[in-house]
Amino acid sequence: MLTMSTCVVYPVFVARARPARPRKHPLVYHHGNLRRALLDEALTTIRDGGVESLTLRAVGARLGVSRSALYRHFADKRALVSAVGAEGFRLFRTQLTAAWERAGRGRAGFEAMGIAYVQFAVTNPSHYRVMFGGFLDPNGSDPDLLNEASRTFHVLVDSLAEQQRDGLVRQGDPRQLARFVWAVVHGVATLAIDGQLETMKASPDELARFAVEQLRTGIARRAHSTGPA
Amino acid sequence: MLTMSTCVVYPVFVARARPARPRKHPLVYHHGNLRRALLDEALTTIRDGGVESLTLRAVGARLGVSRSALYRHFADKRALVSAVGAEGFRLFRTQLTAAWERAGRGRAGFEAMGIAYVQFAVTNPSHYRVMFGGFLDPNGSDPDLLNEASRTFHVLVDSLAEQQRDGLVRQGDPRQLARFVWAVVHGVATLAIDGQLETMKASPDELARFAVEQLRTGIARRAHSTGPA
DNA sequence: ACCTGAACACCGTTCAAGT
DNA sequence: ACCTGAACACCGTTCAAGT
């Protein structure tokens, strides 16, 4: 637990456990922007080699800083990765709404958003995995991450609710519909980035388009009832 | 790389780098079943605490064996986890076909299989993650894992092909349909085991049933055409 | 307040040596 | 052929000490 607001008075007269070593290099401080620098460095490291490749020592070394300097700005490694995940959700949400708006909302906008979803995952696999991969428990300690994930989900809910008002999507709890739609695109995305589609000899984009098509005929309001099951 | 077929002759007369230490405990060998014992130990460890909790040292210690004894039976840690994944696919496939048969195939069988899919993932989250989680690259070196995954996929393909013959599912490449169906249940499963559903306040089983329902109305052959899009 | 550097308790993997 | 035990090159985290 990090207590930031308490003022700690350090005792000055303590028995020296070890003698002080002479310093080879002068100390260089980052002064204030180290937190941001650590975050950026973690971001590019994860982008290039995945979460597994992220080591605090390497991040520190690349920034010319001790391996434990990080602990002044993040509680631990998890907290650093959480911050990267939260940033990922912000970028993700921007791209989803952009696709939705650019295609003029409605049916075309919804399909464009589905394609954009899978494309984000395929383009940023490491980032996507941090956000969803179970490395972070979403009910965990970071409220920022939780908030960003929740806001992203509501982009989908709002889109579906609007389409219901316009008669493009059949009635029902928009949150329930949104969960189903999310599961579909999330399924395509994770199969794609985990290389499972190659086993099945399929391209991510092709499957994404097919999935969005099937999704539409599944949730679209139909002119003729097919009768009870 | 493990070369199993080459016969290596060890030189006998070598200069000793270090003097031999006296042995405290007599050597106890596992003789033949160590591979199986290692696999079982890895399986329960992963089941209890996930892949991250699996350490070769602990596995060896629990079996009363050196930490490097494992290297006689597996190329490295990855190979051990691959073997666990392959076993997972075998169990998975058994449960899927059992659900399909028990519900009398056809429409009911297909729905039962969908529910069973998500239930397997929720019941064995660590196992499921090993199989799909990207820890193993599926195009990797283990042909056994690849084969098991492929056979499981074909259970789904065969089920859909049979339903097409019986007029329960509309025409089209059954492999393409199977990929879509897989993506849907995989999406529900991964959202569930990564705790994302809790964020959305939904239960895995409820979403699974809803998803299978939507899936049906999406891929079922309809009596009345809704006209071109 | 912020950072260092040594220490601690871990990892997977290698390899000469023992039987 | 199978296993040991020391060694190697890593980890994240802690903490007294320096400025």
Coordinates of N, CA and C in Angstrom, one line a residue, chain A residues 16-165:
Chain A
R16 N 25.3 3.0 11.1 CA 25.5 2.6 9.8 C 25.7 1.0 9.7
A17 N 24.8 0.4 8.9 CA 25.0 -1.1 8.7 C 26.2 -1.3 7.8
R18 N 26.3 -0.5 6.8 CA 27.4 -0.7 5.8 C 28.1 0.6 5.5
P19 N 29.3 0.6 5.3 CA 30.0 1.9 4.9 C 29.6 2.4 3.5
A20 N 29.5 3.7 3.3 CA 29.1 4.3 2.1 C 30.2 4.1 1.0
R21 N 29.7 3.7 -0.2 CA 30.7 3.5 -1.3 C 30.9 4.8 -2.0
P22 N 32.0 5.1 -2.6 CA 32.2 6.3 -3.4 C 31.4 6.2 -4.7
R23 N 30.8 7.3 -5.1 CA 29.9 7.3 -6.2 C 30.7 7.5 -7.5
K24 N 30.5 6.7 -8.5 CA 31.2 6.7 -9.8 C 30.6 7.8 -10.7
H25 N 29.2 7.8 -10.8 CA 28.6 8.8 -11.7 C 27.8 9.8 -10.9
P26 N 27.7 11.0 -11.3 CA 26.9 12.0 -10.7 C 25.4 11.6 -10.8
L27 N 24.6 11.9 -9.8 CA 23.2 11.6 -9.9 C 22.4 12.5 -10.9
V28 N 21.7 11.8 -11.8 CA 20.8 12.6 -12.7 C 19.4 12.3 -12.4
Y29 N 18.6 13.3 -12.1 CA 17.2 13.1 -11.7 C 16.3 13.4 -12.9
H30 N 15.1 12.8 -12.9 CA 14.2 13.0 -13.9 C 13.2 14.1 -13.5
H31 N 13.0 14.3 -12.2 CA 12.2 15.4 -11.7 C 10.8 15.6 -12.3
G32 N 9.9 14.7 -11.9 CA 8.5 15.0 -12.2 C 8.0 14.2 -13.4
N33 N 8.7 14.1 -14.5 CA 8.2 13.5 -15.7 C 8.7 12.0 -15.7
L34 N 9.3 11.5 -14.7 CA 9.7 10.1 -14.7 C 8.5 9.1 -14.8
R35 N 7.4 9.5 -14.1 CA 6.2 8.6 -14.2 C 5.8 8.5 -15.6
R36 N 5.7 9.6 -16.3 CA 5.3 9.6 -17.8 C 6.3 8.8 -18.6
A37 N 7.6 9.0 -18.3 CA 8.6 8.3 -19.1 C 8.6 6.8 -18.9
L38 N 8.3 6.4 -17.6 CA 8.2 5.0 -17.3 C 7.0 4.3 -18.1
L39 N 5.9 5.1 -18.1 CA 4.7 4.6 -18.8 C 5.0 4.4 -20.3
D40 N 5.6 5.4 -20.9 CA 5.9 5.4 -22.3 C 6.8 4.2 -22.7
E41 N 7.8 4.1 -21.8 CA 8.8 3.0 -22.1 C 8.1 1.6 -21.9
A42 N 7.3 1.5 -20.9 CA 6.5 0.2 -20.8 C 5.6 0.0 -22.0
L43 N 5.0 1.0 -22.4 CA 4.1 0.9 -23.6 C 4.8 0.4 -24.8
T44 N 5.9 1.0 -25.2 CA 6.6 0.5 -26.4 C 7.2 -0.9 -26.2
T45 N 7.7 -1.1 -25.0 CA 8.2 -2.5 -24.7 C 7.1 -3.6 -24.9
I46 N 6.0 -3.3 -24.3 CA 4.8 -4.2 -24.4 C 4.4 -4.4 -25.9
R47 N 4.4 -3.2 -26.6 CA 4.0 -3.3 -28.0 C 4.9 -4.1 -28.8
D48 N 6.2 -4.0 -28.5 CA 7.2 -4.8 -29.3 C 7.3 -6.3 -28.9
G49 N 7.2 -6.5 -27.6 CA 7.5 -7.9 -27.2 C 6.5 -8.6 -26.3
G50 N 5.4 -7.9 -26.0 CA 4.4 -8.5 -25.1 C 4.7 -8.2 -23.7
V51 N 3.7 -8.5 -22.8 CA 3.9 -8.3 -21.4 C 5.0 -9.1 -20.8
E52 N 5.2 -10.3 -21.3 CA 6.2 -11.2 -20.8 C 7.6 -10.6 -20.9
S53 N 7.8 -9.8 -21.9 CA 9.1 -9.2 -22.2 C 9.4 -8.0 -21.3
L54 N 8.4 -7.5 -20.6 CA 8.5 -6.3 -19.8 C 9.2 -6.6 -18.5
T55 N 10.4 -6.1 -18.3 CA 11.1 -6.2 -17.0 C 11.4 -4.8 -16.5
L56 N 11.2 -4.7 -15.2 CA 11.4 -3.3 -14.6 C 12.9 -2.9 -14.7
R57 N 13.8 -3.9 -14.6 CA 15.2 -3.6 -14.7 C 15.6 -3.0 -16.0
A58 N 15.0 -3.6 -17.1 CA 15.3 -3.1 -18.5 C 14.7 -1.7 -18.7
V59 N 13.5 -1.5 -18.2 CA 12.9 -0.2 -18.3 C 13.7 0.9 -17.6
G60 N 14.1 0.5 -16.4 CA 15.0 1.4 -15.6 C 16.3 1.8 -16.4
A61 N 16.9 0.7 -16.9 CA 18.2 0.9 -17.5 C 18.1 1.8 -18.8
R62 N 17.0 1.5 -19.6 CA 16.8 2.3 -20.8 C 16.6 3.8 -20.4
L63 N 16.0 4.1 -19.2 CA 15.8 5.4 -18.8 C 16.9 6.0 -18.0
G64 N 18.0 5.2 -17.8 CA 19.1 5.6 -17.1 C 18.8 5.8 -15.6
V65 N 18.0 4.9 -15.1 CA 17.5 5.1 -13.7 C 17.6 3.7 -13.0
S66 N 17.7 3.8 -11.7 CA 17.8 2.5 -10.9 C 16.5 1.7 -11.1
R67 N 16.7 0.4 -10.8 CA 15.5 -0.5 -11.0 C 14.5 -0.3 -10.0
S68 N 14.8 0.4 -8.9 CA 13.8 0.6 -7.8 C 13.2 2.0 -7.8
A69 N 13.7 2.8 -8.8 CA 13.2 4.2 -8.9 C 11.7 4.1 -9.2
L70 N 11.3 3.1 -9.9 CA 9.9 2.9 -10.3 C 8.9 2.9 -9.1
Y71 N 9.4 2.4 -8.0 CA 8.5 2.3 -6.9 C 8.1 3.6 -6.2
R72 N 8.7 4.7 -6.7 CA 8.2 6.0 -6.2 C 7.0 6.4 -6.9
H73 N 6.7 5.8 -8.1 CA 5.6 6.3 -9.0 C 4.5 5.2 -9.2
F74 N 4.9 3.9 -9.0 CA 3.9 2.9 -9.1 C 4.0 1.9 -7.9
A75 N 2.9 1.4 -7.5 CA 2.9 0.5 -6.3 C 3.8 -0.7 -6.6
D76 N 3.6 -1.3 -7.8 CA 4.4 -2.4 -8.2 C 4.3 -2.6 -9.8
K77 N 4.8 -3.7 -10.3 CA 4.7 -4.0 -11.7 C 3.3 -4.0 -12.2
R78 N 2.4 -4.6 -11.5 CA 1.0 -4.7 -11.8 C 0.4 -3.4 -12.1
A79 N 0.7 -2.4 -11.2 CA 0.2 -1.1 -11.3 C 0.6 -0.4 -12.6
L80 N 1.9 -0.6 -13.0 CA 2.4 -0.1 -14.2 C 1.7 -0.7 -15.4
V81 N 1.5 -2.0 -15.4 CA 0.8 -2.6 -16.5 C -0.7 -2.2 -16.5
S82 N -1.3 -2.0 -15.4 CA -2.7 -1.5 -15.3 C -2.8 -0.1 -16.0
A83 N -1.8 0.7 -15.8 CA -1.8 2.1 -16.4 C -1.7 2.0 -17.9
V84 N -0.9 1.0 -18.4 CA -0.8 0.8 -19.8 C -2.1 0.3 -20.4
G85 N -2.8 -0.6 -19.6 CA -4.1 -1.1 -20.0 C -5.1 0.0 -20.1
A86 N -5.1 0.9 -19.2 CA -6.1 2.0 -19.1 C -5.9 2.9 -20.4
E87 N -4.6 3.2 -20.7 CA -4.3 4.0 -21.9 C -4.8 3.3 -23.1
G88 N -4.7 1.9 -23.1 CA -5.1 1.1 -24.3 C -6.6 1.3 -24.5
F89 N -7.4 1.3 -23.4 CA -8.8 1.4 -23.5 C -9.2 2.8 -24.0
R90 N -8.5 3.8 -23.6 CA -8.8 5.1 -24.1 C -8.6 5.2 -25.7
L91 N -7.5 4.7 -26.1 CA -7.2 4.7 -27.6 C -8.2 3.8 -28.3
F92 N -8.5 2.7 -27.8 CA -9.5 1.7 -28.3 C -10.8 2.4 -28.5
R93 N -11.3 3.1 -27.5 CA -12.6 3.7 -27.5 C -12.6 4.8 -28.6
T94 N -11.6 5.6 -28.7 CA -11.5 6.6 -29.7 C -11.6 6.0 -31.1
Q95 N -11.0 4.9 -31.4 CA -11.0 4.3 -32.7 C -12.4 3.7 -33.0
L96 N -13.0 3.2 -32.0 CA -14.4 2.6 -32.2 C -15.4 3.7 -32.5
T97 N -15.4 4.8 -31.7 CA -16.4 5.8 -32.0 C -16.1 6.5 -33.3
A98 N -14.8 6.6 -33.7 CA -14.4 7.2 -35.0 C -15.0 6.4 -36.1
A99 N -14.9 5.1 -36.0 CA -15.4 4.2 -37.1 C -16.9 4.4 -37.2
W100 N -17.6 4.4 -36.1 CA -19.0 4.5 -36.0 C -19.5 5.8 -36.6
E101 N -18.8 6.9 -36.3 CA -19.2 8.2 -36.8 C -18.9 8.3 -38.3
R102 N -17.7 7.9 -38.7 CA -17.3 8.0 -40.0 C -18.2 7.3 -41.0
A103 N -18.7 6.2 -40.6 CA -19.6 5.4 -41.5 C -21.1 5.9 -41.4
G104 N -21.3 7.0 -40.6 CA -22.6 7.6 -40.6 C -23.6 6.9 -39.7
R105 N -23.1 6.3 -38.6 CA -23.9 5.6 -37.6 C -24.8 4.5 -38.2
G106 N -25.9 4.2 -37.5 CA -26.8 3.2 -38.1 C -26.2 1.9 -38.4
R107 N -26.8 1.2 -39.4 CA -26.3 -0.1 -39.8 C -24.9 -0.1 -40.3
A108 N -24.5 0.8 -41.2 CA -23.2 0.8 -41.7 C -22.2 1.2 -40.6
G109 N -22.6 2.1 -39.7 CA -21.7 2.5 -38.6 C -21.4 1.3 -37.7
F110 N -22.5 0.5 -37.4 CA -22.3 -0.6 -36.5 C -21.4 -1.7 -37.1
E111 N -21.5 -1.9 -38.4 CA -20.6 -2.9 -39.1 C -19.2 -2.4 -39.1
A112 N -19.0 -1.1 -39.4 CA -17.7 -0.5 -39.4 C -17.0 -0.6 -38.0
M113 N -17.8 -0.4 -37.0 CA -17.3 -0.5 -35.6 C -16.8 -1.9 -35.3
G114 N -17.6 -2.9 -35.8 CA -17.2 -4.3 -35.6 C -15.9 -4.6 -36.3
I115 N -15.7 -4.2 -37.5 CA -14.5 -4.4 -38.2 C -13.3 -3.7 -37.5
A116 N -13.6 -2.4 -37.1 CA -12.6 -1.6 -36.4 C -12.1 -2.3 -35.1
Y117 N -13.1 -3.0 -34.4 CA -12.8 -3.7 -33.2 C -11.7 -4.7 -33.4
V118 N -11.9 -5.6 -34.4 CA -11.0 -6.7 -34.7 C -9.7 -6.1 -35.2
Q119 N -9.8 -5.0 -36.0 CA -8.6 -4.4 -36.5 C -7.7 -3.9 -35.4
F120 N -8.3 -3.3 -34.4 CA -7.5 -2.7 -33.3 C -6.7 -3.9 -32.6
A121 N -7.4 -5.0 -32.4 CA -6.8 -6.1 -31.7 C -5.6 -6.7 -32.5
V122 N -5.9 -6.8 -33.8 CA -4.8 -7.4 -34.7 C -3.6 -6.5 -34.9
T123 N -3.9 -5.2 -34.9 CA -2.9 -4.2 -35.0 C -2.1 -4.0 -33.7
N124 N -2.8 -4.1 -32.6 CA -2.1 -4.0 -31.3 C -2.3 -5.2 -30.4
P125 N -1.8 -6.3 -30.8 CA -2.1 -7.6 -30.1 C -1.7 -7.6 -28.7
S126 N -0.4 -7.1 -28.4 CA 0.1 -7.0 -27.1 C -0.7 -6.1 -26.2
H127 N -1.1 -5.0 -26.7 CA -1.9 -4.1 -26.0 C -3.3 -4.7 -25.6
Y128 N -3.9 -5.3 -26.6 CA -5.2 -5.9 -26.5 C -5.1 -7.0 -25.4
R129 N -4.1 -7.8 -25.4 CA -3.9 -8.9 -24.5 C -3.8 -8.3 -23.0
V130 N -3.1 -7.2 -22.9 CA -3.0 -6.6 -21.6 C -4.3 -6.2 -21.1
M131 N -5.2 -5.6 -22.0 CA -6.5 -5.1 -21.6 C -7.4 -6.3 -21.2
F132 N -7.3 -7.4 -21.9 CA -8.3 -8.5 -21.7 C -7.7 -9.8 -21.3
G133 N -6.4 -9.9 -21.3 CA -5.8 -11.3 -21.2 C -5.8 -11.9 -19.9
G134 N -6.4 -11.3 -18.9 CA -6.4 -11.9 -17.6 C -5.2 -11.7 -16.8
F135 N -4.2 -11.0 -17.4 CA -3.0 -10.6 -16.6 C -3.4 -9.7 -15.5
L136 N -4.3 -8.8 -15.9 CA -4.9 -7.9 -14.9 C -6.3 -8.4 -14.5
D137 N -6.6 -8.5 -13.2 CA -8.0 -8.9 -12.9 C -8.8 -7.6 -12.9
P138 N -9.8 -7.6 -13.8 CA -10.6 -6.3 -14.0 C -11.3 -5.8 -12.8
N139 N -11.5 -6.6 -11.8 CA -12.2 -6.2 -10.6 C -11.1 -5.8 -9.6
G140 N -9.9 -5.7 -10.1 CA -8.7 -5.4 -9.3 C -8.7 -4.0 -8.7
S141 N -7.5 -3.6 -8.3 CA -7.3 -2.4 -7.5 C -7.4 -1.1 -8.3
D142 N -7.2 -1.2 -9.6 CA -7.1 0.1 -10.4 C -8.4 0.6 -10.9
P143 N -8.9 1.6 -10.2 CA -10.2 2.2 -10.6 C -10.2 2.8 -12.0
D144 N -9.1 3.4 -12.4 CA -9.0 4.0 -13.7 C -9.2 3.0 -14.8
L145 N -8.6 1.9 -14.7 CA -8.7 0.8 -15.7 C -10.2 0.3 -15.8
L146 N -10.8 0.1 -14.6 CA -12.2 -0.3 -14.5 C -13.1 0.7 -15.2
N147 N -12.8 2.0 -14.9 CA -13.6 3.0 -15.5 C -13.5 3.1 -17.0
E148 N -12.3 3.0 -17.5 CA -12.1 3.0 -19.0 C -12.7 1.9 -19.7
A149 N -12.6 0.7 -19.1 CA -13.3 -0.5 -19.7 C -14.8 -0.3 -19.7
S150 N -15.3 0.2 -18.6 CA -16.8 0.4 -18.5 C -17.3 1.4 -19.6
R151 N -16.5 2.5 -19.8 CA -16.9 3.5 -20.7 C -16.9 2.9 -22.1
T152 N -15.9 2.1 -22.4 CA -15.8 1.5 -23.8 C -17.0 0.6 -24.0
F153 N -17.4 -0.2 -23.0 CA -18.6 -1.1 -23.1 C -19.8 -0.2 -23.4
H154 N -19.9 0.9 -22.9 CA -21.1 1.7 -23.0 C -21.2 2.4 -24.4
V155 N -20.1 2.5 -25.1 CA -20.1 2.9 -26.5 C -21.0 2.0 -27.3
L156 N -20.8 0.7 -27.0 CA -21.5 -0.4 -27.7 C -23.0 -0.4 -27.3
V157 N -23.3 -0.2 -26.0 CA -24.6 -0.2 -25.5 C -25.4 1.0 -26.2
D158 N -24.8 2.2 -26.2 CA -25.4 3.3 -26.7 C -25.7 3.2 -28.2
S159 N -24.8 2.6 -28.9 CA -25.0 2.3 -30.4 C -26.2 1.4 -30.6
L160 N -26.3 0.4 -29.8 CA -27.4 -0.6 -30.0 C -28.7 0.1 -29.6
A161 N -28.7 0.9 -28.5 CA -29.9 1.6 -28.1 C -30.4 2.5 -29.2
E162 N -29.5 3.2 -29.8 CA -29.9 4.2 -30.9 C -30.5 3.4 -32.1
Q163 N -29.9 2.3 -32.4 CA -30.4 1.4 -33.5 C -31.8 0.9 -33.2
Q164 N -32.0 0.6 -31.9 CA -33.3 0.1 -31.5 C -34.4 1.2 -31.7
R165 N -34.0 2.5 -31.4 CA -34.9 3.6 -31.6 C -35.3 3.8 -33.0

